[in-house]
Structures are given as structure tokens and as C-alpha cells.
């Protein structure tokens, strides 16, 4: 009987799914960069070099300088996660207890968690369904005397209206933290994403277009904010600017007298980022070209809407390629369409998935004060989400389908399979 089962199993024909591009991308050059860190003896930003003459600047310092230059910013502070960069930015801007920070109601939970981490109050504004980014009109409607900051998030493949947000922030004396975790290399009116707010923050988590597995960075033109973020993320230490000449010299020393925790990027992560950064523009250009192809083809299918392309965006990057569907025309929900496409195209939920849930009903966002943050009934009441309903966020959650950016690195004949599958499901 066991032999019969084995024979039956051997006759099963598996679907011939297309081979989608692997992400992240690594090769021999990546291995060489990691080997150099292993050999140097300095595995952490604060660690000692066994041969300063041979290895020189820390990989972390090299990446910070190169990424600042890439973004067109004066300063870059590296960190272990994008969430750490958000927290460090808020701490540098002196956002604290009771301060209101306006965030989009549709996003990953990290920006709101960062606000809670400094005992602030995340205030959720609606999004513009055409761009999936925060609505300027909704932001203005949520400003109160307690508002201190706006976290402007570029979403999936579009950018928030930074001109209008900057004008609004200046009018009300607010600061802007620009979350560019989805938009490494995007350009708004000649300026790179991350340089349009007071501080720009990035994530280098595995799914991002610039990645080292886990990592983050913040950029700014303000040397005071740069020093505060270093203190926040490096245990109140600062970099020793002079290249060491003696073996086993440390990389950090005492800095500003401010509260800080350890959120340092490792030398291994920095080495991977140095390997990945030169690849970024070429990959982004291919993604943008293929996204335009999909826009053109999919927009011809009744019931499919593509994301708007604001004229201020000179160069667009894609963390995810998003389409919206009319459920009545397709005879199914976006979630059901995703399930069918995953089977047809051989895509797991890393490559094809829904948009984020609206923040106020996302089970990963639980803003109940922890014991050390239980600082009064009024604070707890300010964090309540039960009465929040944002129609733009709800609409996009019901309609949107997201393809991971690595899909946009595929050949056109593979991308045509996406078009054919959606067209067939529409029929």
C-alpha cells in the first residue's frame, strides 16, 4: 500500500509557474564586502580595527557619507531599523508627552509606534485614494493647538504632496518628518525623497528597494538635529572623526549629554548597503519602465484603476506596484482576486498581497499605554481608536492589490502574464 501511495504521488504534475526575480539580490561582490568586515576585526560601529592602515574608515561611516551624498543631504545617521530612525527623529525634534503628531490612517504601524514610543499621540488623517498618500485637506482638518509634527509618508509607488504639506506646516509652525521607506531615490521637483522635510527617514528592511536585511537611516541638513539623532541612537556617543592610527582603536566616544539607547547599524549591514547602493538607480529605472508598461496595459481592462502620477514627481520609485479593482466588474473582492492571482502566477504573499489595514483597526497597532507609559487617563483617552473611520483608507483597503517591487524587475514576457491573468479573471 505504501508503494502505491508513493507511485501516485510521483504522478502529480505541479503547475509550471514563471520564475519571478529573487529579492534581495546578492553575488560574489556582496560576499567579498562581508569577508572584508570579518577580516578587519571591526564588526560594530564602535568596535576596534586590527589594522587601521589597511581598512581605514568604518563601513558604516562610508555608507553614511555616500547615502547623504546620494540623497543630496548634508548629514546621514545610520541605525538598526527604520523604526529606530523614526524614534530618533522625533526625539531630535523634542516631540514628547502629549504632543500630537499627524500620521496617515493607512500605513505600516511603525510611524505610529514611534510616536507612542516618545509618549506622543498619533492623530490619524485620511489618505487621497488617487495616490494612497496622506490627504493635505485631512491633515489641515486635524490640526489642533497640541499638534507639533506631521509624518508625511510616501506610499508604495507615489509621493505625498510635499509642496502643500510644507506650506501647511510653515503656516502652523509644525515640523515634518518625511518617511521615505518606500521611496529610496524618488525625486520631487529635482530633490530626492528624504530631503523635503526637516528630517527624512528610511528603512533598509529586507523587502525595501535598498536593503541589508534590517537597517535604517535618517538624513538632514541641520547639524544640530544630526548630533541629537546620533545621541539618541548611539547611547549618547558620537563618531571619532579622525581615522585611527593605532590598532584596536574604538570608533565612538562621548557625545551630547542627552538620553540615548543603542540602535547602531552593524558593519556587516553597512557593507551590504555599500554593495547595494550602486545598483539602486538602475533597478529603479527598470521598475519605473515596467510599471508604466503595466499601467498602460492594465488601464485598458474595465474595472482596473492605476495609481495617479503627480506631475511634481520627476523620478518615481516603487516599493509596491498597486492597482485598484472594481469588485462589481470582477465579481469578487480584492482579497479574492489576490488569492486567485497567487495561484495563477505562482506568487506567495511576499510578492502579492493586500495593502496595509487601516491603522485604527490593524491588530498590530495596540496603543494602550504600557505601565511605564501609563501617564494618566487623559493620555489613554487620546489614544482611543474606536470612533475613527476614514473613508479613503477604507476604500483603498477594499480595492487595492499590491505586487512587490521585485516583480517589476521581471522581463516583459513575464509581466504580460500578469496582464493576461487579470484580463482573464475580469472576463
GROMACS .gro file of C-alpha atoms in nm:
model
  427
    1UNK     CA    1   0.000   0.000   0.000
    2UNK     CA    2   0.286   0.242   0.085
    3UNK     CA    3   0.441   0.173  -0.255
    4UNK     CA    4   0.109   0.258  -0.427
    5UNK     CA    5   0.090   0.591  -0.243
    6UNK     CA    6   0.446   0.679  -0.348
    7UNK     CA    7   0.368   0.590  -0.707
    8UNK     CA    8   0.054   0.806  -0.703
    9UNK     CA    9   0.243   1.098  -0.553
   10UNK     CA   10   0.508   1.069  -0.822
   11UNK     CA   11   0.246   1.118  -1.095
   12UNK     CA   12   0.124   1.454  -0.959
   13UNK     CA   13   0.200   1.730  -1.212
   14UNK     CA   14   0.294   2.059  -1.047
   15UNK     CA   15   0.194   2.390  -1.214
   16UNK     CA   16   0.462   2.542  -1.437
   17UNK     CA   17   0.476   2.879  -1.269
   18UNK     CA   18   0.702   3.156  -1.401
   19UNK     CA   19   1.029   3.217  -1.216
   20UNK     CA   20   0.994   3.563  -1.065
   21UNK     CA   21   1.308   3.762  -0.977
   22UNK     CA   22   1.468   3.680  -0.644
   23UNK     CA   23   1.489   3.950  -0.378
   24UNK     CA   24   1.726   4.057  -0.227
   25UNK     CA   25   1.998   4.029  -0.491
   26UNK     CA   26   2.348   3.923  -0.380
   27UNK     CA   27   2.655   3.792  -0.561
   28UNK     CA   28   3.029   3.744  -0.522
   29UNK     CA   29   3.077   4.117  -0.474
   30UNK     CA   30   2.846   4.104  -0.173
   31UNK     CA   31   3.041   3.813  -0.025
   32UNK     CA   32   3.369   3.999  -0.072
   33UNK     CA   33   3.230   4.301   0.116
   34UNK     CA   34   3.123   4.080   0.407
   35UNK     CA   35   3.455   3.897   0.410
   36UNK     CA   36   3.639   4.228   0.444
   37UNK     CA   37   3.437   4.306   0.759
   38UNK     CA   38   3.518   3.964   0.902
   39UNK     CA   39   3.888   4.016   0.837
   40UNK     CA   40   3.900   4.372   0.969
   41UNK     CA   41   3.811   4.276   1.326
   42UNK     CA   42   3.563   4.566   1.347
   43UNK     CA   43   3.214   4.416   1.333
   44UNK     CA   44   3.034   4.704   1.505
   45UNK     CA   45   3.046   5.079   1.457
   46UNK     CA   46   3.209   5.113   1.799
   47UNK     CA   47   3.444   4.817   1.755
   48UNK     CA   48   3.823   4.833   1.717
   49UNK     CA   49   4.019   4.789   1.393
   50UNK     CA   50   4.308   4.546   1.397
   51UNK     CA   51   4.484   4.729   1.111
   52UNK     CA   52   4.375   5.093   1.058
   53UNK     CA   53   4.624   5.147   0.775
   54UNK     CA   54   4.466   4.866   0.575
   55UNK     CA   55   4.096   4.914   0.645
   56UNK     CA   56   4.052   5.287   0.722
   57UNK     CA   57   3.702   5.429   0.766
   58UNK     CA   58   3.428   5.213   0.908
   59UNK     CA   59   3.185   5.069   0.654
   60UNK     CA   60   2.909   5.246   0.845
   61UNK     CA   61   3.081   5.582   0.801
   62UNK     CA   62   3.143   5.515   0.433
   63UNK     CA   63   2.777   5.434   0.377
   64UNK     CA   64   2.656   5.734   0.579
   65UNK     CA   65   2.866   5.967   0.365
   66UNK     CA   66   2.767   5.801   0.038
   67UNK     CA   67   2.397   5.788   0.121
   68UNK     CA   68   2.392   6.153   0.231
   69UNK     CA   69   2.558   6.244  -0.098
   70UNK     CA   70   2.313   6.023  -0.291
   71UNK     CA   71   2.014   6.194  -0.129
   72UNK     CA   72   2.160   6.542  -0.159
   73UNK     CA   73   2.164   6.590   0.219
   74UNK     CA   74   2.446   6.721   0.438
   75UNK     CA   75   2.418   6.453   0.705
   76UNK     CA   76   2.314   6.090   0.740
   77UNK     CA   77   2.284   5.897   1.067
   78UNK     CA   78   2.260   5.519   1.030
   79UNK     CA   79   2.055   5.297   1.259
   80UNK     CA   80   1.948   4.937   1.302
   81UNK     CA   81   1.589   4.982   1.180
   82UNK     CA   82   1.360   5.231   1.011
   83UNK     CA   83   1.154   5.242   1.332
   84UNK     CA   84   1.469   5.347   1.519
   85UNK     CA   85   1.520   5.626   1.267
   86UNK     CA   86   1.164   5.748   1.325
   87UNK     CA   87   1.208   5.746   1.703
   88UNK     CA   88   1.544   5.923   1.680
   89UNK     CA   89   1.393   6.188   1.450
   90UNK     CA   90   1.106   6.257   1.692
   91UNK     CA   91   1.345   6.272   1.988
   92UNK     CA   92   1.576   6.510   1.799
   93UNK     CA   93   1.278   6.736   1.729
   94UNK     CA   94   1.183   6.727   2.101
   95UNK     CA   95   0.846   6.563   2.039
   96UNK     CA   96   0.723   6.426   2.372
   97UNK     CA   97   0.441   6.367   2.615
   98UNK     CA   98   0.102   6.476   2.487
   99UNK     CA   99   0.232   6.621   2.160
  100UNK     CA  100   0.010   6.535   1.866
  101UNK     CA  101   0.171   6.401   1.551
  102UNK     CA  102  -0.046   6.365   1.242
  103UNK     CA  103   0.004   6.038   1.052
  104UNK     CA  104  -0.179   5.873   0.760
  105UNK     CA  105  -0.453   5.632   0.859
  106UNK     CA  106  -0.329   5.378   0.603
  107UNK     CA  107   0.032   5.274   0.656
  108UNK     CA  108   0.258   5.022   0.825
  109UNK     CA  109   0.232   5.055   1.204
  110UNK     CA  110   0.591   5.173   1.267
  111UNK     CA  111   0.540   5.553   1.241
  112UNK     CA  112   0.254   5.544   1.491
  113UNK     CA  113   0.450   5.310   1.720
  114UNK     CA  114   0.739   5.559   1.706
  115UNK     CA  115   0.506   5.839   1.821
  116UNK     CA  116   0.386   5.622   2.110
  117UNK     CA  117   0.749   5.548   2.198
  118UNK     CA  118   0.807   5.915   2.282
  119UNK     CA  119   0.470   5.936   2.463
  120UNK     CA  120   0.316   6.140   2.184
  121UNK     CA  121  -0.034   6.099   2.039
  122UNK     CA  122  -0.071   5.968   1.681
  123UNK     CA  123  -0.357   6.153   1.512
  124UNK     CA  124  -0.483   5.974   1.201
  125UNK     CA  125  -0.563   6.169   0.886
  126UNK     CA  126  -0.726   6.025   0.577
  127UNK     CA  127  -0.548   5.948   0.252
  128UNK     CA  128  -0.606   6.055  -0.107
  129UNK     CA  129  -0.733   5.739  -0.284
  130UNK     CA  130  -0.575   5.855  -0.611
  131UNK     CA  131  -0.223   5.847  -0.466
  132UNK     CA  132  -0.260   5.639  -0.145
  133UNK     CA  133  -0.067   5.917   0.035
  134UNK     CA  134  -0.182   6.142   0.319
  135UNK     CA  135  -0.450   6.397   0.225
  136UNK     CA  136  -0.341   6.756   0.282
  137UNK     CA  137  -0.700   6.865   0.341
  138UNK     CA  138  -0.746   6.595   0.605
  139UNK     CA  139  -0.418   6.694   0.772
  140UNK     CA  140  -0.536   7.054   0.799
  141UNK     CA  141  -0.868   6.943   0.947
  142UNK     CA  142  -0.685   6.752   1.223
  143UNK     CA  143  -0.451   7.032   1.335
  144UNK     CA  144  -0.510   7.149   1.693
  145UNK     CA  145  -0.312   7.366   1.937
  146UNK     CA  146  -0.140   7.044   2.053
  147UNK     CA  147  -0.015   6.947   1.706
  148UNK     CA  148   0.363   6.953   1.678
  149UNK     CA  149   0.453   6.749   1.371
  150UNK     CA  150   0.338   6.573   1.055
  151UNK     CA  151   0.480   6.240   0.942
  152UNK     CA  152   0.449   6.252   0.564
  153UNK     CA  153   0.477   5.902   0.419
  154UNK     CA  154   0.543   5.821   0.054
  155UNK     CA  155   0.333   5.513  -0.016
  156UNK     CA  156   0.416   5.216  -0.241
  157UNK     CA  157   0.490   5.396  -0.570
  158UNK     CA  158   0.383   5.755  -0.512
  159UNK     CA  159   0.492   6.057  -0.307
  160UNK     CA  160   0.294   6.274  -0.068
  161UNK     CA  161   0.229   6.632  -0.182
  162UNK     CA  162   0.535   6.781  -0.015
  163UNK     CA  163   0.479   7.132  -0.153
  164UNK     CA  164   0.136   7.161   0.003
  165UNK     CA  165   0.241   6.990   0.326
  166UNK     CA  166   0.541   7.221   0.364
  167UNK     CA  167   0.322   7.527   0.313
  168UNK     CA  168   0.073   7.396   0.569
  169UNK     CA  169   0.345   7.310   0.821
  170UNK     CA  170   0.505   7.653   0.789
  171UNK     CA  171   0.166   7.821   0.832
  172UNK     CA  172   0.107   7.641   1.164
  173UNK     CA  173   0.465   7.624   1.291
  174UNK     CA  174   0.492   7.245   1.254
  175UNK     CA  175   0.785   7.019   1.169
  176UNK     CA  176   0.777   6.745   0.905
  177UNK     CA  177   0.931   6.401   0.938
  178UNK     CA  178   0.944   6.263   0.584
  179UNK     CA  179   0.911   5.884   0.584
  180UNK     CA  180   1.076   5.770   0.261
  181UNK     CA  181   1.095   5.400   0.349
  182UNK     CA  182   0.911   5.320   0.023
  183UNK     CA  183   1.093   5.575  -0.192
  184UNK     CA  184   1.473   5.548  -0.190
  185UNK     CA  185   1.581   5.751  -0.493
  186UNK     CA  186   1.247   5.910  -0.583
  187UNK     CA  187   1.269   6.273  -0.697
  188UNK     CA  188   1.020   6.555  -0.629
  189UNK     CA  189   1.085   6.873  -0.829
  190UNK     CA  190   1.456   6.796  -0.856
  191UNK     CA  191   1.502   6.695  -0.489
  192UNK     CA  192   1.544   6.343  -0.362
  193UNK     CA  193   1.296   6.185  -0.124
  194UNK     CA  194   1.407   6.237   0.234
  195UNK     CA  195   1.530   6.594   0.181
  196UNK     CA  196   1.190   6.764   0.163
  197UNK     CA  197   1.110   6.757   0.536
  198UNK     CA  198   1.303   6.864   0.845
  199UNK     CA  199   1.430   6.506   0.876
  200UNK     CA  200   1.395   6.222   0.625
  201UNK     CA  201   1.389   5.862   0.745
  202UNK     CA  202   1.448   5.536   0.560
  203UNK     CA  203   1.410   5.166   0.627
  204UNK     CA  204   1.651   4.911   0.480
  205UNK     CA  205   1.446   4.606   0.585
  206UNK     CA  206   1.458   4.303   0.354
  207UNK     CA  207   1.159   4.399   0.143
  208UNK     CA  208   1.279   4.753   0.067
  209UNK     CA  209   1.441   4.863  -0.262
  210UNK     CA  210   1.766   4.932  -0.073
  211UNK     CA  211   1.820   4.660   0.184
  212UNK     CA  212   2.065   4.494   0.420
  213UNK     CA  213   1.808   4.268   0.589
  214UNK     CA  214   1.739   4.506   0.877
  215UNK     CA  215   1.861   4.864   0.886
  216UNK     CA  216   1.763   5.229   0.882
  217UNK     CA  217   1.891   5.581   0.831
  218UNK     CA  218   1.791   5.943   0.881
  219UNK     CA  219   1.908   6.239   0.672
  220UNK     CA  220   1.901   6.611   0.749
  221UNK     CA  221   2.072   6.935   0.660
  222UNK     CA  222   2.071   7.055   1.021
  223UNK     CA  223   2.390   6.973   1.216
  224UNK     CA  224   2.210   7.016   1.550
  225UNK     CA  225   1.946   6.757   1.456
  226UNK     CA  226   2.219   6.528   1.326
  227UNK     CA  227   2.401   6.542   1.662
  228UNK     CA  228   2.081   6.479   1.854
  229UNK     CA  229   1.996   6.175   1.642
  230UNK     CA  230   2.343   6.032   1.693
  231UNK     CA  231   2.300   6.075   2.067
  232UNK     CA  232   1.957   5.913   2.051
  233UNK     CA  233   2.074   5.610   1.853
  234UNK     CA  234   2.432   5.562   1.971
  235UNK     CA  235   2.395   5.574   2.353
  236UNK     CA  236   2.469   5.948   2.353
  237UNK     CA  237   2.803   5.883   2.183
  238UNK     CA  238   2.942   6.044   1.868
  239UNK     CA  239   3.178   5.932   1.596
  240UNK     CA  240   3.553   5.985   1.634
  241UNK     CA  241   3.612   6.181   1.318
  242UNK     CA  242   3.988   6.123   1.290
  243UNK     CA  243   4.083   5.793   1.127
  244UNK     CA  244   4.264   5.590   1.394
  245UNK     CA  245   4.634   5.520   1.351
  246UNK     CA  246   4.684   5.277   1.639
  247UNK     CA  247   4.549   4.922   1.615
  248UNK     CA  248   4.247   4.836   1.832
  249UNK     CA  249   4.121   5.196   1.843
  250UNK     CA  250   3.750   5.250   1.910
  251UNK     CA  251   3.509   5.422   1.672
  252UNK     CA  252   3.279   5.612   1.912
  253UNK     CA  253   3.337   5.845   2.206
  254UNK     CA  254   3.128   6.052   2.449
  255UNK     CA  255   2.891   6.292   2.277
  256UNK     CA  256   2.596   6.508   2.371
  257UNK     CA  257   2.452   6.484   2.720
  258UNK     CA  258   2.116   6.352   2.606
  259UNK     CA  259   1.919   6.037   2.667
  260UNK     CA  260   2.015   5.768   2.417
  261UNK     CA  261   1.980   5.397   2.352
  262UNK     CA  262   2.176   5.156   2.134
  263UNK     CA  263   2.031   5.138   1.784
  264UNK     CA  264   2.358   5.107   1.591
  265UNK     CA  265   2.392   4.962   1.243
  266UNK     CA  266   2.647   4.679   1.230
  267UNK     CA  267   2.946   4.679   0.997
  268UNK     CA  268   2.804   4.375   0.818
  269UNK     CA  269   2.483   4.560   0.738
  270UNK     CA  270   2.677   4.866   0.625
  271UNK     CA  271   2.893   4.650   0.396
  272UNK     CA  272   2.582   4.507   0.231
  273UNK     CA  273   2.436   4.857   0.184
  274UNK     CA  274   2.759   4.977   0.023
  275UNK     CA  275   2.727   4.685  -0.217
  276UNK     CA  276   2.358   4.754  -0.289
  277UNK     CA  277   2.361   5.134  -0.326
  278UNK     CA  278   2.534   5.144  -0.669
  279UNK     CA  279   2.270   4.905  -0.803
  280UNK     CA  280   1.975   5.116  -0.687
  281UNK     CA  281   1.931   5.366  -0.971
  282UNK     CA  282   1.947   5.101  -1.243
  283UNK     CA  283   1.694   4.884  -1.062
  284UNK     CA  284   1.465   5.183  -1.000
  285UNK     CA  285   1.477   5.280  -1.369
  286UNK     CA  286   1.378   4.928  -1.473
  287UNK     CA  287   1.096   4.921  -1.219
  288UNK     CA  288   0.963   5.256  -1.338
  289UNK     CA  289   0.972   5.149  -1.702
  290UNK     CA  290   0.792   4.822  -1.630
  291UNK     CA  291   0.537   4.996  -1.407
  292UNK     CA  292   0.448   5.228  -1.695
  293UNK     CA  293   0.404   4.923  -1.918
  294UNK     CA  294   0.166   4.767  -1.664
  295UNK     CA  295  -0.017   5.098  -1.620
  296UNK     CA  296  -0.073   5.119  -1.993
  297UNK     CA  297  -0.189   4.758  -2.036
  298UNK     CA  298  -0.396   4.718  -1.719
  299UNK     CA  299  -0.577   5.051  -1.752
  300UNK     CA  300  -0.739   4.911  -2.068
  301UNK     CA  301  -0.919   4.646  -1.861
  302UNK     CA  302  -1.260   4.771  -1.742
  303UNK     CA  303  -1.268   4.792  -1.364
  304UNK     CA  304  -0.892   4.840  -1.313
  305UNK     CA  305  -0.756   5.172  -1.184
  306UNK     CA  306  -0.385   5.256  -1.156
  307UNK     CA  307  -0.225   5.499  -0.910
  308UNK     CA  308  -0.209   5.863  -1.013
  309UNK     CA  309   0.125   6.008  -1.126
  310UNK     CA  310   0.161   6.363  -0.984
  311UNK     CA  311   0.346   6.591  -1.222
  312UNK     CA  312   0.585   6.705  -0.947
  313UNK     CA  313   0.747   6.358  -0.935
  314UNK     CA  314   1.045   6.364  -1.170
  315UNK     CA  315   1.153   6.008  -1.093
  316UNK     CA  316   0.932   5.752  -0.929
  317UNK     CA  317   1.034   5.452  -0.721
  318UNK     CA  318   0.820   5.152  -0.634
  319UNK     CA  319   0.813   4.964  -0.308
  320UNK     CA  320   0.496   4.807  -0.440
  321UNK     CA  321   0.306   4.827  -0.767
  322UNK     CA  322  -0.061   4.895  -0.681
  323UNK     CA  323  -0.380   4.860  -0.879
  324UNK     CA  324  -0.739   4.911  -0.767
  325UNK     CA  325  -1.026   4.692  -0.883
  326UNK     CA  326  -1.398   4.747  -0.914
  327UNK     CA  327  -1.536   4.442  -0.728
  328UNK     CA  328  -1.867   4.451  -0.916
  329UNK     CA  329  -1.696   4.431  -1.255
  330UNK     CA  330  -1.472   4.144  -1.139
  331UNK     CA  331  -1.739   3.962  -0.943
  332UNK     CA  332  -1.504   3.923  -0.646
  333UNK     CA  333  -1.333   4.124  -0.375
  334UNK     CA  334  -0.972   4.241  -0.400
  335UNK     CA  335  -0.880   3.976  -0.143
  336UNK     CA  336  -1.040   3.702  -0.353
  337UNK     CA  337  -0.868   3.833  -0.665
  338UNK     CA  338  -0.534   3.820  -0.484
  339UNK     CA  339  -0.594   3.456  -0.387
  340UNK     CA  340  -0.669   3.362  -0.749
  341UNK     CA  341  -0.374   3.556  -0.890
  342UNK     CA  342  -0.136   3.396  -0.641
  343UNK     CA  343  -0.234   3.052  -0.770
  344UNK     CA  344  -0.229   3.151  -1.137
  345UNK     CA  345   0.107   3.330  -1.118
  346UNK     CA  346   0.290   3.129  -0.851
  347UNK     CA  347   0.324   3.424  -0.616
  348UNK     CA  348   0.331   3.388  -0.238
  349UNK     CA  349   0.223   3.674  -0.016
  350UNK     CA  350   0.569   3.834  -0.025
  351UNK     CA  351   0.513   3.908  -0.394
  352UNK     CA  352   0.137   3.969  -0.399
  353UNK     CA  353  -0.078   4.091  -0.110
  354UNK     CA  354  -0.337   4.348   0.007
  355UNK     CA  355  -0.246   4.699   0.120
  356UNK     CA  356  -0.196   4.770   0.488
  357UNK     CA  357  -0.508   4.760   0.702
  358UNK     CA  358  -0.632   5.099   0.820
  359UNK     CA  359  -0.423   5.175   1.126
  360UNK     CA  360  -0.718   5.213   1.362
  361UNK     CA  361  -0.823   4.850   1.303
  362UNK     CA  362  -0.486   4.689   1.247
  363UNK     CA  363  -0.431   4.419   1.513
  364UNK     CA  364  -0.059   4.505   1.518
  365UNK     CA  365  -0.140   4.854   1.644
  366UNK     CA  366  -0.244   4.838   2.009
  367UNK     CA  367  -0.194   5.186   2.155
  368UNK     CA  368  -0.283   5.101   2.514
  369UNK     CA  369  -0.022   5.261   2.738
  370UNK     CA  370   0.233   5.021   2.879
  371UNK     CA  371   0.299   5.053   3.251
  372UNK     CA  372   0.594   5.289   3.211
  373UNK     CA  373   0.386   5.498   2.969
  374UNK     CA  374   0.061   5.490   3.166
  375UNK     CA  375   0.078   5.860   3.236
  376UNK     CA  376  -0.281   5.949   3.300
  377UNK     CA  377  -0.635   5.877   3.195
  378UNK     CA  378  -0.640   6.171   2.953
  379UNK     CA  379  -0.343   6.025   2.763
  380UNK     CA  380  -0.512   5.685   2.737
  381UNK     CA  381  -0.831   5.851   2.612
  382UNK     CA  382  -0.635   6.042   2.347
  383UNK     CA  383  -0.508   5.712   2.205
  384UNK     CA  384  -0.853   5.555   2.163
  385UNK     CA  385  -0.932   5.437   1.810
  386UNK     CA  386  -1.289   5.302   1.842
  387UNK     CA  387  -1.456   5.607   1.687
  388UNK     CA  388  -1.213   5.658   1.398
  389UNK     CA  389  -1.338   5.595   1.045
  390UNK     CA  390  -1.154   5.730   0.741
  391UNK     CA  391  -1.339   5.665   0.413
  392UNK     CA  392  -1.035   5.697   0.186
  393UNK     CA  393  -0.844   5.440   0.389
  394UNK     CA  394  -1.142   5.203   0.388
  395UNK     CA  395  -1.190   5.238   0.012
  396UNK     CA  396  -0.828   5.156  -0.068
  397UNK     CA  397  -0.820   4.862   0.171
  398UNK     CA  398  -1.125   4.716  -0.006
  399UNK     CA  399  -0.997   4.777  -0.360
  400UNK     CA  400  -0.617   4.759  -0.373
  401UNK     CA  401  -0.385   4.482  -0.492
  402UNK     CA  402  -0.008   4.513  -0.432
  403UNK     CA  403   0.274   4.348  -0.627
  404UNK     CA  404   0.616   4.358  -0.459
  405UNK     CA  405   0.871   4.577  -0.636
  406UNK     CA  406   1.090   4.280  -0.731
  407UNK     CA  407   0.817   4.172  -0.975
  408UNK     CA  408   0.893   4.491  -1.169
  409UNK     CA  409   1.244   4.355  -1.236
  410UNK     CA  410   1.098   4.072  -1.447
  411UNK     CA  411   1.113   4.051  -1.825
  412UNK     CA  412   0.822   4.193  -2.024
  413UNK     CA  413   0.702   3.848  -2.133
  414UNK     CA  414   0.661   3.759  -1.765
  415UNK     CA  415   0.483   4.086  -1.689
  416UNK     CA  416   0.246   4.013  -1.976
  417UNK     CA  417   0.136   3.704  -1.780
  418UNK     CA  418   0.010   3.938  -1.505
  419UNK     CA  419  -0.190   4.135  -1.761
  420UNK     CA  420  -0.333   3.817  -1.914
  421UNK     CA  421  -0.426   3.672  -1.576
  422UNK     CA  422  -0.611   3.986  -1.464
  423UNK     CA  423  -0.783   4.013  -1.803
  424UNK     CA  424  -0.897   3.650  -1.784
  425UNK     CA  425  -1.028   3.694  -1.430
  426UNK     CA  426  -1.219   4.001  -1.542
  427UNK     CA  427  -1.387   3.801  -1.817
   0.00000   0.00000   0.00000
